[in-house]
Short mmCIF file of C-alpha atoms in Angstrom, two decimals:
data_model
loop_
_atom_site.label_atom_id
_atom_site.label_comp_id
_atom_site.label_asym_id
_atom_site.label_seq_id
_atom_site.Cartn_x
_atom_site.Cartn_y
_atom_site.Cartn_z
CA UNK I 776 -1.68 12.87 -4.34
CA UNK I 777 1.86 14.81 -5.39
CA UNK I 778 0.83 16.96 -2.63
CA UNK I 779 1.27 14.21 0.00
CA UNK I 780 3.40 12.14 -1.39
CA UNK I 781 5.94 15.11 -1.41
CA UNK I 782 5.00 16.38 2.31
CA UNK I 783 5.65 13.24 3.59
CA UNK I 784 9.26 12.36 1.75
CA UNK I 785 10.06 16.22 3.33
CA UNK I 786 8.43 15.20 6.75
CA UNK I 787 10.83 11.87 6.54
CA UNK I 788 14.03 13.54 5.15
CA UNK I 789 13.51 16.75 8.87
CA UNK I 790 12.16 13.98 10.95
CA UNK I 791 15.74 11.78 9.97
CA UNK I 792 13.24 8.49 10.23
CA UNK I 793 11.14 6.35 7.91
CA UNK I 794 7.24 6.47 8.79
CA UNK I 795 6.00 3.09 9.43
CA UNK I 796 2.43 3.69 9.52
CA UNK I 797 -0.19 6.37 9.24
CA UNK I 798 -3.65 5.82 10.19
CA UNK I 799 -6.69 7.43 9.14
CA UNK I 800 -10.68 7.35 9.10
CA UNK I 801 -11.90 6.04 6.21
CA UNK I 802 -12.86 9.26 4.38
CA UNK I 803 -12.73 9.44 0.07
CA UNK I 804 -10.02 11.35 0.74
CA UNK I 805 -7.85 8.66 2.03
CA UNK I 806 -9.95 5.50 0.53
CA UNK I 807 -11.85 4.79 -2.56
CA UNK I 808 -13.78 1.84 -1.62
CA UNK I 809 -16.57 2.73 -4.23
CA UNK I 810 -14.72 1.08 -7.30
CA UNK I 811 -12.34 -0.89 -5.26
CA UNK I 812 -8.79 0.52 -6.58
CA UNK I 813 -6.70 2.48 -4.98
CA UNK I 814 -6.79 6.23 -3.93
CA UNK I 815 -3.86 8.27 -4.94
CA UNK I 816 -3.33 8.53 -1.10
CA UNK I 817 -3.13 4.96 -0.73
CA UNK I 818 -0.87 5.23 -4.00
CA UNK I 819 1.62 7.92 -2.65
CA UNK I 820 1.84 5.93 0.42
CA UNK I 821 2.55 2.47 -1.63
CA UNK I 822 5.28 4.47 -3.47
CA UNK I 823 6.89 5.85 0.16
CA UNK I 824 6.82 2.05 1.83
CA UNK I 825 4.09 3.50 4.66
CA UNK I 826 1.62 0.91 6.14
CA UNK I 827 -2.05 2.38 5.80
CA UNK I 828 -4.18 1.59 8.70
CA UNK I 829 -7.76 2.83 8.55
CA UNK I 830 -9.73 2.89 11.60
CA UNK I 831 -13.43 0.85 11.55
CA UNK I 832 -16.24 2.72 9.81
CA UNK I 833 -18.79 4.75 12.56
CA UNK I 834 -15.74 4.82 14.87
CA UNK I 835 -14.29 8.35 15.57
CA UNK I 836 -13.59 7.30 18.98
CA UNK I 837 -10.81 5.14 17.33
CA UNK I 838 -8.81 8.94 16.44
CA UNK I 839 -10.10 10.63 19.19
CA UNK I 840 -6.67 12.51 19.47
CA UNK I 841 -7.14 13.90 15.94
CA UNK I 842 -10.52 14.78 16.33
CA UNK I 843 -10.70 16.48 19.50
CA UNK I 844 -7.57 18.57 18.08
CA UNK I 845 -9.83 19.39 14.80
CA UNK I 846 -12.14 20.54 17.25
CA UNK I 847 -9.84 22.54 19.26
CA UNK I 848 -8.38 24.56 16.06
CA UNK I 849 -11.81 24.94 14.86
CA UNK I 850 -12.78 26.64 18.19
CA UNK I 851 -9.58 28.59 18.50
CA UNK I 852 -8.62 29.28 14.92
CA UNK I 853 -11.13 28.72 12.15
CA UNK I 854 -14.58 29.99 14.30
CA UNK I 855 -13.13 32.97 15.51
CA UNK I 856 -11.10 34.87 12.38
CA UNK I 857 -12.48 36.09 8.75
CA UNK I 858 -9.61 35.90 6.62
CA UNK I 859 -9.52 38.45 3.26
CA UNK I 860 -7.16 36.40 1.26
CA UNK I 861 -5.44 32.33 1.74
CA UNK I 862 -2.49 33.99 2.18
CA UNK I 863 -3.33 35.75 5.17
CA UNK I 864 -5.07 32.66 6.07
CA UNK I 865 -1.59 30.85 6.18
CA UNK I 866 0.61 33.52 7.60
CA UNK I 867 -1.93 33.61 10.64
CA UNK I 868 -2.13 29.45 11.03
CA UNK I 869 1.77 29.40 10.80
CA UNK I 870 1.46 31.84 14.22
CA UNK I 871 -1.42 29.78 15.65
CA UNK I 872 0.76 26.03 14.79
CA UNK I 873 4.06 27.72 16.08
CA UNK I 874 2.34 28.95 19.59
CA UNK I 875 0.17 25.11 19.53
CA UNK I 876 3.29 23.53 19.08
CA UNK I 877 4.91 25.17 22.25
CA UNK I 878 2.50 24.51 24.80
CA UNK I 879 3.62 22.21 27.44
CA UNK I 880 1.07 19.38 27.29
CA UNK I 881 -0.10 16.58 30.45
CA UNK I 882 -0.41 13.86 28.10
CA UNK I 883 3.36 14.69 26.81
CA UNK I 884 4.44 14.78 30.67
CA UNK I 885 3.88 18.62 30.27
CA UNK I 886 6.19 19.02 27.62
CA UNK I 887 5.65 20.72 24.01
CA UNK I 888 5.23 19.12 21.05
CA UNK I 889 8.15 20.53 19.77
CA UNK I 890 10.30 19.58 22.99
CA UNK I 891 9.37 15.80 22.33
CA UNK I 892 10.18 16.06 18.75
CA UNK I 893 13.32 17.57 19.62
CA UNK I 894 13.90 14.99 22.09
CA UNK I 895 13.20 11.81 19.63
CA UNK I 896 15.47 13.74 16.75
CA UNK I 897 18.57 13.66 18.98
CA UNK I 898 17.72 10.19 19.84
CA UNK I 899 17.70 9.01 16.27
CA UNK I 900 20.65 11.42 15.30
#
């Protein structure tokens, strides 16, 4: 979609790199396999140069990152707020991403998120 195509040329153009690859479950979304052609997902990342890899149908395990973090911000975020408009929807996730995105992790050797991207963007500087 515009949508994507233009979040990921912005995404490229603050991360300073090219994305290779971005994989994803096979959801309509993402895939049209119903009529064979192409999603405009699949589209917007054709026009970018970005390798689609889809992970095998029944197999969640195979983005078990992503979905256990779906989980987590539907636990944290989504199951526990009533918002009264989309804007205060989005002022409130921007709070909840910034303080996500500044918690030391184990799996990032108990840095942030935003300390590793810091990290790789001085690398690539």
């Amino acid at each position: 979609t515009y949508e994507t195509s233009k979040f990921l040329y912005s995404l490229e153009k603050r991360m300073g790199c090219k994305i290779k690859t971005i994989q994803t479950d096979n959801g309509r979304e993402f895939c049209n396999d119903a009529d064979m052609s192409p999603s405009l997902f699949q589209i917007a990342l054709k026009k970018l140069g970005i390798n689609h890899k889809r992970t095998r149908p029944y197999s969640p395990w195979q983005n078990g990152v992503v979905e256990r973090s779906h989980r987590v911000d539907n636990e944290i975020f989504y199951a526990r707020r009533r918002f009264s408009s989309e804007e205060e929807m989005y002022k409130s996730f921007k709070r909840y991403a910034t303080r996500t995105n500044n918690i030391c992790r184990r799996i990032l050797k108990f840095k942030s998120p935003n300390e590793v991207l810091k990290e790789y963007q001085s690398r690539v500087a």
